[in-house]
mmCIF file of C-alpha atoms in Angstrom:
data_model
loop_
_atom_site.group_PDB
_atom_site.id
_atom_site.type_symbol
_atom_site.label_atom_id
_atom_site.label_comp_id
_atom_site.label_asym_id
_atom_site.label_seq_id
_atom_site.Cartn_x
_atom_site.Cartn_y
_atom_site.Cartn_z
ATOM 1 C CA MET K 1 10.573 -6.375 0.963
ATOM 2 C CA GLN K 2 13.654 -6.151 -1.103
ATOM 3 C CA ASP K 3 14.105 -3.727 -3.847
ATOM 4 C CA VAL K 4 12.700 -4.356 -7.378
ATOM 5 C CA SER K 5 14.437 -3.071 -10.489
ATOM 6 C CA VAL K 6 11.812 -1.556 -13.016
ATOM 7 C CA PHE K 7 12.640 -1.345 -16.859
ATOM 8 C CA LEU K 8 10.051 1.196 -17.955
ATOM 9 C CA PHE K 9 8.988 1.305 -21.906
ATOM 10 C CA LEU K 10 7.248 4.132 -23.096
ATOM 11 C CA GLY K 11 5.601 5.308 -26.348
ATOM 12 C CA PHE K 12 2.407 5.067 -28.351
ATOM 13 C CA LEU K 13 0.845 2.206 -30.008
ATOM 14 C CA ASP K 14 2.973 0.661 -32.856
ATOM 15 C CA SER K 15 6.359 2.793 -31.722
ATOM 16 C CA GLY K 16 8.090 -0.719 -31.490
ATOM 17 C CA LYS K 17 7.951 -1.338 -27.836
ATOM 18 C CA THR K 18 6.630 -4.955 -27.815
ATOM 19 C CA ARG K 19 9.428 -5.862 -30.569
ATOM 20 C CA PHE K 20 12.151 -4.435 -28.328
ATOM 21 C CA ILE K 21 10.973 -6.046 -25.131
ATOM 22 C CA GLN K 22 10.700 -9.364 -27.063
ATOM 23 C CA GLU K 23 14.126 -9.368 -28.720
ATOM 24 C CA THR K 24 15.410 -8.055 -25.169
ATOM 25 C CA LEU K 25 13.859 -11.201 -23.545
ATOM 26 C CA GLU K 26 15.365 -13.408 -26.304
ATOM 27 C CA ASP K 27 18.828 -12.378 -25.293
ATOM 28 C CA PRO K 28 20.520 -15.140 -23.218
ATOM 29 C CA ARG K 29 22.381 -12.050 -21.630
ATOM 30 C CA MET K 30 19.328 -10.893 -19.809
ATOM 31 C CA ASP K 31 18.857 -14.310 -18.028
ATOM 32 C CA ASN K 32 20.408 -13.405 -14.694
ATOM 33 C CA GLY K 33 18.295 -15.852 -12.948
ATOM 34 C CA GLU K 34 15.677 -12.843 -11.615
ATOM 35 C CA ARG K 35 12.198 -13.629 -11.566
ATOM 36 C CA THR K 36 10.839 -11.239 -13.945
ATOM 37 C CA LEU K 37 7.285 -9.738 -14.343
ATOM 38 C CA LEU K 38 6.263 -8.374 -17.737
ATOM 39 C CA LEU K 39 3.698 -5.654 -17.167
ATOM 40 C CA VAL K 40 1.658 -4.918 -20.274
ATOM 41 C CA CYS K 41 -0.491 -1.742 -20.103
ATOM 42 C CA GLU K 42 -1.629 -1.620 -23.662
ATOM 43 C CA GLU K 43 -2.457 -4.643 -26.484
ATOM 44 C CA GLY K 44 -0.932 -3.738 -30.024
ATOM 45 C CA GLU K 45 -0.864 -5.581 -33.145
ATOM 46 C CA GLU K 46 2.356 -7.343 -32.047
ATOM 47 C CA GLN K 47 1.989 -10.145 -29.479
ATOM 48 C CA TYR K 48 4.612 -11.623 -27.230
ATOM 49 C CA GLU K 49 5.828 -14.957 -27.988
ATOM 50 C CA PRO K 50 7.171 -16.548 -24.602
ATOM 51 C CA LYS K 51 8.341 -19.695 -26.366
ATOM 52 C CA LYS K 52 11.140 -17.666 -27.867
ATOM 53 C CA PHE K 53 12.381 -16.032 -24.613
ATOM 54 C CA ALA K 54 15.815 -16.887 -23.415
ATOM 55 C CA VAL K 55 15.128 -15.445 -20.093
ATOM 56 C CA LYS K 56 13.406 -17.924 -17.742
ATOM 57 C CA ASN K 57 10.959 -17.211 -14.970
ATOM 58 C CA VAL K 58 8.678 -14.697 -17.092
ATOM 59 C CA ALA K 59 5.262 -13.896 -16.013
ATOM 60 C CA ILE K 60 3.170 -11.721 -18.123
ATOM 61 C CA GLU K 61 0.176 -9.605 -16.815
ATOM 62 C CA THR K 62 -1.963 -7.217 -18.522
ATOM 63 C CA ILE K 63 -3.421 -3.988 -17.039
ATOM 64 C CA GLU K 64 -5.607 -2.347 -19.634
ATOM 65 C CA ASP K 65 -7.801 -0.441 -17.485
ATOM 66 C CA ARG K 66 -6.313 2.677 -16.070
ATOM 67 C CA ALA K 67 -8.384 2.269 -12.710
ATOM 68 C CA HIS K 68 -6.404 -0.973 -12.040
ATOM 69 C CA LEU K 69 -3.088 0.831 -12.072
ATOM 70 C CA ASN K 70 -2.570 1.445 -8.260
ATOM 71 C CA GLU K 71 -0.243 0.413 -5.664
ATOM 72 C CA TYR K 72 -2.570 -2.440 -4.186
ATOM 73 C CA THR K 73 -2.502 -4.159 -7.823
ATOM 74 C CA LEU K 74 1.160 -3.651 -8.180
ATOM 75 C CA ASN K 75 1.941 -4.926 -4.585
ATOM 76 C CA TYR K 76 -0.070 -8.061 -5.343
ATOM 77 C CA LEU K 77 1.482 -8.731 -8.579
ATOM 78 C CA THR K 78 4.977 -8.348 -6.907
ATOM 79 C CA ARG K 79 3.922 -10.701 -4.351
ATOM 80 C CA LYS K 80 2.335 -13.086 -6.465
ATOM 81 C CA TYR K 81 4.984 -13.779 -8.815
ATOM 82 C CA ARG K 82 7.944 -12.931 -6.273
ATOM 83 C CA ALA K 83 9.193 -10.704 -8.918
ATOM 84 C CA GLU K 84 12.836 -9.369 -8.659
ATOM 85 C CA ARG K 85 12.679 -7.529 -12.059
ATOM 86 C CA VAL K 86 9.711 -5.797 -13.569
ATOM 87 C CA ILE K 87 9.462 -4.594 -17.278
ATOM 88 C CA VAL K 88 6.770 -2.401 -18.121
ATOM 89 C CA GLU K 89 5.355 -1.713 -21.602
ATOM 90 C CA TYR K 90 3.313 1.414 -20.786
ATOM 91 C CA ASN K 91 0.156 2.726 -22.209
ATOM 92 C CA GLY K 92 1.035 5.803 -24.355
ATOM 93 C CA THR K 93 -2.358 7.720 -23.523
ATOM 94 C CA TRP K 94 -1.545 7.548 -19.668
ATOM 95 C CA MET K 95 0.288 9.962 -17.757
ATOM 96 C CA LEU K 96 3.649 8.872 -16.381
ATOM 97 C CA GLN K 97 2.824 10.451 -13.067
ATOM 98 C CA ASP K 98 -0.057 8.101 -12.809
ATOM 99 C CA PHE K 99 2.364 5.342 -12.816
ATOM 100 C CA PHE K 100 4.919 6.974 -10.246
ATOM 101 C CA ASP K 101 1.820 7.384 -7.950
ATOM 102 C CA ALA K 102 1.070 3.662 -8.195
ATOM 103 C CA MET K 103 4.850 2.345 -7.897
ATOM 104 C CA PRO K 104 5.345 0.409 -4.405
ATOM 105 C CA GLU K 105 7.947 1.702 -2.503
ATOM 106 C CA SER K 106 10.157 -1.135 -3.255
ATOM 107 C CA TRP K 107 10.166 -0.482 -6.826
ATOM 108 C CA ILE K 108 13.145 1.348 -8.182
ATOM 109 C CA ILE K 109 13.545 2.518 -11.922
ATOM 110 C CA ASN K 110 16.534 1.259 -13.344
ATOM 111 C CA GLN K 111 15.969 2.214 -17.012
ATOM 112 C CA MET K 112 13.496 4.451 -18.954
ATOM 113 C CA MET K 113 13.344 4.423 -22.737
ATOM 114 C CA THR K 114 10.902 6.148 -24.953
ATOM 115 C CA PHE K 115 9.871 4.492 -28.668
ATOM 116 C CA ALA K 116 8.441 6.771 -31.488
ATOM 117 C CA GLU K 117 7.378 5.655 -34.980
ATOM 118 C CA ALA K 118 9.043 8.182 -37.071
ATOM 119 C CA GLY K 119 6.275 8.612 -39.418
ATOM 120 C CA THR K 120 3.693 9.729 -37.323
ATOM 121 C CA PHE K 121 6.003 11.675 -34.334
ATOM 122 C CA LEU K 122 5.741 15.097 -35.823
ATOM 123 C CA SER K 123 2.120 14.991 -36.124
ATOM 124 C CA TYR K 124 1.536 13.408 -32.658
ATOM 125 C CA ASN K 125 3.943 16.324 -31.359
ATOM 126 C CA GLN K 126 1.718 18.859 -33.256
ATOM 127 C CA ASN K 127 -1.591 17.585 -31.840
ATOM 128 C CA MET K 128 -0.968 15.661 -28.809
ATOM 129 C CA ARG K 129 1.992 17.870 -27.182
ATOM 130 C CA GLN K 130 1.318 17.036 -23.912
ATOM 131 C CA LEU K 131 1.483 13.444 -24.075
ATOM 132 C CA VAL K 132 4.627 13.536 -26.276
ATOM 133 C CA TYR K 133 6.271 15.743 -23.791
ATOM 134 C CA ASP K 134 5.188 13.549 -20.930
ATOM 135 C CA LYS K 135 6.977 10.417 -22.605
ATOM 136 C CA ILE K 136 10.177 12.229 -23.083
ATOM 137 C CA TYR K 137 10.972 14.785 -20.233
ATOM 138 C CA MET K 138 12.251 11.931 -18.009
ATOM 139 C CA THR K 139 13.692 9.088 -20.294
ATOM 140 C CA GLN K 140 17.211 8.146 -20.986
ATOM 141 C CA MET K 141 16.947 7.355 -24.507
ATOM 142 C CA VAL K 142 14.350 8.409 -27.360
ATOM 143 C CA VAL K 143 14.267 5.608 -30.208
ATOM 144 C CA PHE K 144 12.775 6.767 -33.647
ATOM 145 C CA ASN K 145 11.796 3.599 -35.154
ATOM 146 C CA ARG K 146 11.000 2.996 -39.185
ATOM 147 C CA PHE K 147 13.358 6.068 -40.041
ATOM 148 C CA GLU K 148 13.543 7.032 -43.586
ATOM 149 C CA GLY K 149 16.626 8.639 -45.333
ATOM 150 C CA GLY K 150 14.453 11.431 -46.378
ATOM 151 C CA MET K 151 13.452 12.284 -43.191
ATOM 152 C CA ARG K 152 15.203 15.485 -41.493
ATOM 153 C CA LYS K 153 17.045 14.423 -38.090
ATOM 154 C CA ASP K 154 17.030 18.086 -36.890
ATOM 155 C CA GLU K 155 13.130 18.278 -36.866
ATOM 156 C CA PHE K 156 13.293 15.282 -34.435
ATOM 157 C CA HIS K 157 16.292 16.674 -32.616
ATOM 158 C CA LYS K 158 14.738 20.054 -31.983
ATOM 159 C CA ILE K 159 11.598 18.546 -30.404
ATOM 160 C CA VAL K 160 13.501 16.215 -28.020
ATOM 161 C CA ARG K 161 15.998 18.806 -27.070
ATOM 162 C CA GLY K 162 13.160 21.285 -26.373
ATOM 163 C CA ILE K 163 11.989 18.936 -23.677
ATOM 164 C CA THR K 164 15.326 17.124 -22.497
ATOM 165 C CA ARG K 165 19.250 17.708 -23.023
ATOM 166 C CA ARG K 166 19.880 14.514 -21.141
ATOM 167 C CA ALA K 167 18.411 11.956 -23.291
ATOM 168 C CA ASP K 168 20.225 9.989 -25.960
ATOM 169 C CA ILE K 169 18.449 10.055 -29.220
ATOM 170 C CA VAL K 170 18.669 7.103 -31.834
ATOM 171 C CA TYR K 171 17.235 6.796 -35.200
ATOM 172 C CA GLU K 172 16.709 3.242 -36.226
ATOM 173 C CA TYR K 173 16.146 2.790 -39.920
ATOM 174 C CA THR K 174 13.903 0.174 -41.817
ATOM 175 C CA GLY K 175 16.206 -2.746 -42.428
ATOM 176 C CA GLY K 176 17.709 -2.505 -38.901
ATOM 177 C CA LYS K 177 20.529 0.221 -39.025
ATOM 178 C CA ALA K 178 20.683 2.477 -36.327
ATOM 179 C CA GLU K 179 22.593 5.654 -35.610
ATOM 180 C CA PHE K 180 23.056 7.891 -32.759
ATOM 181 C CA ASP K 181 22.216 11.557 -32.922
ATOM 182 C CA ASP K 182 25.421 13.670 -33.254
ATOM 183 C CA ILE K 183 23.854 17.152 -33.744
ATOM 184 C CA GLU K 184 25.716 19.564 -31.556
ATOM 185 C CA ASP K 185 23.778 21.533 -29.247
ATOM 186 C CA PRO K 186 25.794 24.842 -28.521
ATOM 187 C CA MET K 187 24.206 27.080 -26.163
ATOM 188 C CA PRO K 188 22.657 30.274 -27.926
ATOM 189 C CA TYR K 189 25.038 32.438 -25.529
ATOM 190 C CA ASP K 190 28.548 32.476 -24.833
ATOM 191 C CA MET K 191 29.443 30.497 -21.983
ATOM 192 C CA ASP K 192 32.994 31.986 -21.693
ATOM 193 C CA ALA K 193 31.995 35.686 -21.922
ATOM 194 C CA PRO K 194 32.893 37.942 -18.701
ATOM 195 C CA VAL K 195 29.264 38.506 -18.562
ATOM 196 C CA ILE K 196 26.713 35.858 -20.136
ATOM 197 C CA GLU K 197 24.140 37.707 -21.861
ATOM 198 C CA ILE K 198 20.832 35.881 -22.013
ATOM 199 C CA ALA K 199 18.491 37.063 -24.587
ATOM 200 C CA ASP K 200 14.764 37.239 -23.661
ATOM 201 C CA ARG K 201 13.860 34.456 -26.103
ATOM 202 C CA ASP K 202 16.523 32.212 -24.207
ATOM 203 C CA PHE K 203 15.353 32.212 -20.844
ATOM 204 C CA ALA K 204 13.569 28.953 -20.546
ATOM 205 C CA LEU K 205 16.568 27.332 -21.994
ATOM 206 C CA PHE K 206 19.044 29.108 -19.544
ATOM 207 C CA TYR K 207 16.485 28.381 -16.743
ATOM 208 C CA ARG K 208 16.546 24.768 -17.626
ATOM 209 C CA ASP K 209 20.509 24.395 -18.364
ATOM 210 C CA LEU K 210 21.456 26.207 -15.040
ATOM 211 C CA SER K 211 18.747 24.071 -13.032
ATOM 212 C CA GLU K 212 20.379 20.641 -14.498
ATOM 213 C CA ASN K 213 23.900 21.738 -14.715
ATOM 214 C CA PRO K 214 24.624 24.133 -12.009
ATOM 215 C CA ASP K 215 28.382 23.134 -12.053
ATOM 216 C CA ALA K 216 28.895 24.625 -15.558
ATOM 217 C CA TYR K 217 27.795 28.072 -14.196
ATOM 218 C CA LYS K 218 29.153 28.244 -10.684
ATOM 219 C CA GLY K 219 31.439 31.378 -10.526
ATOM 220 C CA LYS K 220 30.016 32.996 -13.750
ATOM 221 C CA THR K 221 28.430 36.143 -14.162
ATOM 222 C CA VAL K 222 25.089 36.510 -16.152
ATOM 223 C CA ARG K 223 22.789 39.184 -17.183
ATOM 224 C CA PHE K 224 19.147 38.758 -17.833
ATOM 225 C CA LYS K 225 15.476 40.614 -17.750
ATOM 226 C CA GLY K 226 13.195 38.890 -15.476
ATOM 227 C CA MET K 227 10.206 39.429 -12.920
ATOM 228 C CA ALA K 228 10.343 39.815 -9.391
ATOM 229 C CA ALA K 229 8.449 37.545 -6.946
ATOM 230 C CA VAL K 230 8.341 38.833 -3.354
ATOM 231 C CA SER K 231 7.006 36.811 -0.295
ATOM 232 C CA LYS K 232 7.590 36.779 3.285
ATOM 233 C CA LYS K 233 8.523 33.036 2.801
ATOM 234 C CA VAL K 234 11.747 34.231 0.924
ATOM 235 C CA PRO K 235 14.708 34.906 3.350
ATOM 236 C CA GLN K 236 15.487 38.386 4.220
ATOM 237 C CA GLY K 237 17.923 40.171 1.765
ATOM 238 C CA PHE K 238 16.616 37.771 -1.030
ATOM 239 C CA ILE K 239 13.902 38.029 -3.822
ATOM 240 C CA VAL K 240 12.979 35.621 -6.541
ATOM 241 C CA ILE K 241 13.836 36.506 -10.203
ATOM 242 C CA GLY K 242 12.389 34.433 -12.982
ATOM 243 C CA ARG K 243 9.755 34.243 -15.651
ATOM 244 C CA TYR K 244 6.444 32.490 -16.579
ATOM 245 C CA ILE K 245 7.501 29.401 -18.572
ATOM 246 C CA MET K 246 5.487 27.305 -20.967
ATOM 247 C CA THR K 247 6.968 23.642 -20.506
ATOM 248 C CA CYS K 248 4.631 21.892 -23.317
ATOM 249 C CA CYS K 249 1.488 23.475 -23.236
ATOM 250 C CA GLU K 250 -0.619 26.437 -22.094
ATOM 251 C CA ALA K 251 -2.239 24.558 -19.422
ATOM 252 C CA ASP K 252 1.308 24.008 -17.846
ATOM 253 C CA ILE K 253 2.449 27.795 -17.784
ATOM 254 C CA ALA K 254 4.182 28.225 -14.238
ATOM 255 C CA TYR K 255 6.137 31.041 -12.766
ATOM 256 C CA ASP K 256 9.851 29.579 -12.182
ATOM 257 C CA GLY K 257 12.650 31.773 -10.710
ATOM 258 C CA PHE K 258 16.108 31.653 -8.758
ATOM 259 C CA ALA K 259 16.860 32.886 -5.553
ATOM 260 C CA LEU K 260 18.738 36.206 -5.864
ATOM 261 C CA GLU K 261 20.399 37.891 -3.038
ATOM 262 C CA THR K 262 20.048 41.549 -3.634
ATOM 263 C CA ASN K 263 22.872 42.818 -1.837
ATOM 264 C CA GLY K 264 21.351 46.149 -1.282
ATOM 265 C CA LYS K 265 21.075 46.962 -4.931
ATOM 266 C CA ILE K 266 17.389 47.157 -4.688
ATOM 267 C CA SER K 267 15.157 47.765 -1.605
ATOM 268 C CA ASP K 268 11.741 48.098 -2.735
ATOM 269 C CA ALA K 269 11.090 45.505 -5.434
ATOM 270 C CA LYS K 270 7.506 44.366 -5.374
ATOM 271 C CA THR K 271 6.083 41.235 -7.227
ATOM 272 C CA ARG K 272 5.653 41.684 -10.912
ATOM 273 C CA ASP K 273 8.163 44.389 -11.179
ATOM 274 C CA TRP K 274 10.510 43.792 -14.037
ATOM 275 C CA LEU K 275 14.224 44.012 -13.401
ATOM 276 C CA MET K 276 17.454 43.634 -15.308
ATOM 277 C CA VAL K 277 19.619 41.712 -13.284
ATOM 278 C CA THR K 278 23.533 41.004 -13.369
ATOM 279 C CA ALA K 279 24.449 38.399 -10.872
ATOM 280 C CA GLU K 280 27.339 36.114 -10.010
ATOM 281 C CA ILE K 281 25.999 32.343 -10.101
ATOM 282 C CA GLY K 282 26.563 30.001 -6.917
ATOM 283 C CA TYR K 283 24.853 26.939 -5.533
ATOM 284 C CA GLY K 284 23.691 25.922 -2.000
ATOM 285 C CA TYR K 285 20.656 25.574 0.234
ATOM 286 C CA ASN K 286 17.998 28.379 0.026
ATOM 287 C CA ALA K 287 14.637 28.272 1.623
ATOM 288 C CA VAL K 288 13.141 29.389 -1.941
ATOM 289 C CA TYR K 289 13.938 25.674 -2.917
ATOM 290 C CA ARG K 290 13.384 24.041 0.509
ATOM 291 C CA GLY K 291 16.661 22.712 -0.312
ATOM 292 C CA GLU K 292 19.670 23.166 -2.743
ATOM 293 C CA GLY K 293 19.676 25.358 -5.931
ATOM 294 C CA PRO K 294 21.051 28.016 -7.961
ATOM 295 C CA VAL K 295 21.870 31.152 -5.690
ATOM 296 C CA LEU K 296 22.372 34.403 -7.374
ATOM 297 C CA SER K 297 24.285 37.162 -5.921
ATOM 298 C CA ALA K 298 23.396 40.828 -7.442
ATOM 299 C CA VAL K 299 26.074 42.807 -9.051
ATOM 300 C CA GLU K 300 23.488 45.117 -10.537
ATOM 301 C CA ILE K 301 19.835 45.486 -10.568
ATOM 302 C CA GLU K 302 18.077 48.093 -12.634
ATOM 303 C CA ARG K 303 14.151 48.590 -13.182
ATOM 304 C CA CYS K 304 13.043 48.022 -16.818
ATOM 305 C CA ASP K 305 10.160 47.934 -19.061
ATOM 306 C CA PRO K 306 7.921 44.830 -19.355
ATOM 307 C CA LEU K 307 8.505 42.370 -22.182
ATOM 308 C CA PRO K 308 6.093 42.438 -25.318
ATOM 309 C CA ALA K 309 3.353 40.342 -25.036
ATOM 310 C CA ASP K 310 4.715 37.668 -27.716
ATOM 311 C CA LEU K 311 7.631 37.040 -25.308
ATOM 312 C CA THR K 312 6.203 37.506 -21.646
ATOM 313 C CA VAL K 313 5.948 33.565 -21.646
ATOM 314 C CA ALA K 314 9.181 31.941 -22.043
ATOM 315 C CA THR K 315 9.274 28.545 -24.289
ATOM 316 C CA PHE K 316 11.696 26.152 -25.230
ATOM 317 C CA TYR K 317 10.983 26.343 -29.082
#
């Protein structure tokens, strides 16, 4: 079966997904001859108007029952309409992994965008943080609809950047004016220092940035406090050094760490030992990752006191 391009639009009800998709399908430039399946996973107040579509060969199907979101159904719809392109208006209360688990092998994510109604976003983030995180952490763009001049961009920016540094952010004002977010995100530590000092409160940000942008750190020397993990599965001469990190809520707290070559700087480290590590950063294959990842080479390792309770778990905000 040929590959099927998937355009995935995320967000809660009344966030602007339907309007954006409608306007996209009214654009003649989107009519490239591909047979298109529009998959609607929730019904909002706005309804699609197929008569206005400039794109021909659009079939609309609705899946409102989570139980029907499965590979069998999606394969059936793909064959039924001989779909070459799929546009998905996803249900804001369904976890994104549910969709990934249901995707047929032939479906390839081409674009992912997240929409939010600016007036309710801060409240949703406070009360439904896990769902908000879920719809942002892999997206390419976050669009805040109905943005008002009195709203503080930095509040929205901080939430998105606490989840991902990769997504573009767009503020669309009532009336149609749109602005791209231009708030700079300098790292809270000096990347040009001979030894980059990572404050305890900044470990989560450091961990994610090094994982996502390893080229920016190759050859640099870093110093931070972390908790050791020792296992027979770790290659000889290595330990894992990291912290417990909370990504979005207490339920997802997990230990994350880097492969650290000890270079004889310590020989009796045990799991849960707290260490102050100075190391040079490289990148390559290591069994810790079962693939490639950041590989730290110890310059100095010192035992240290555990962090206070309020800093034991690293967070992004």
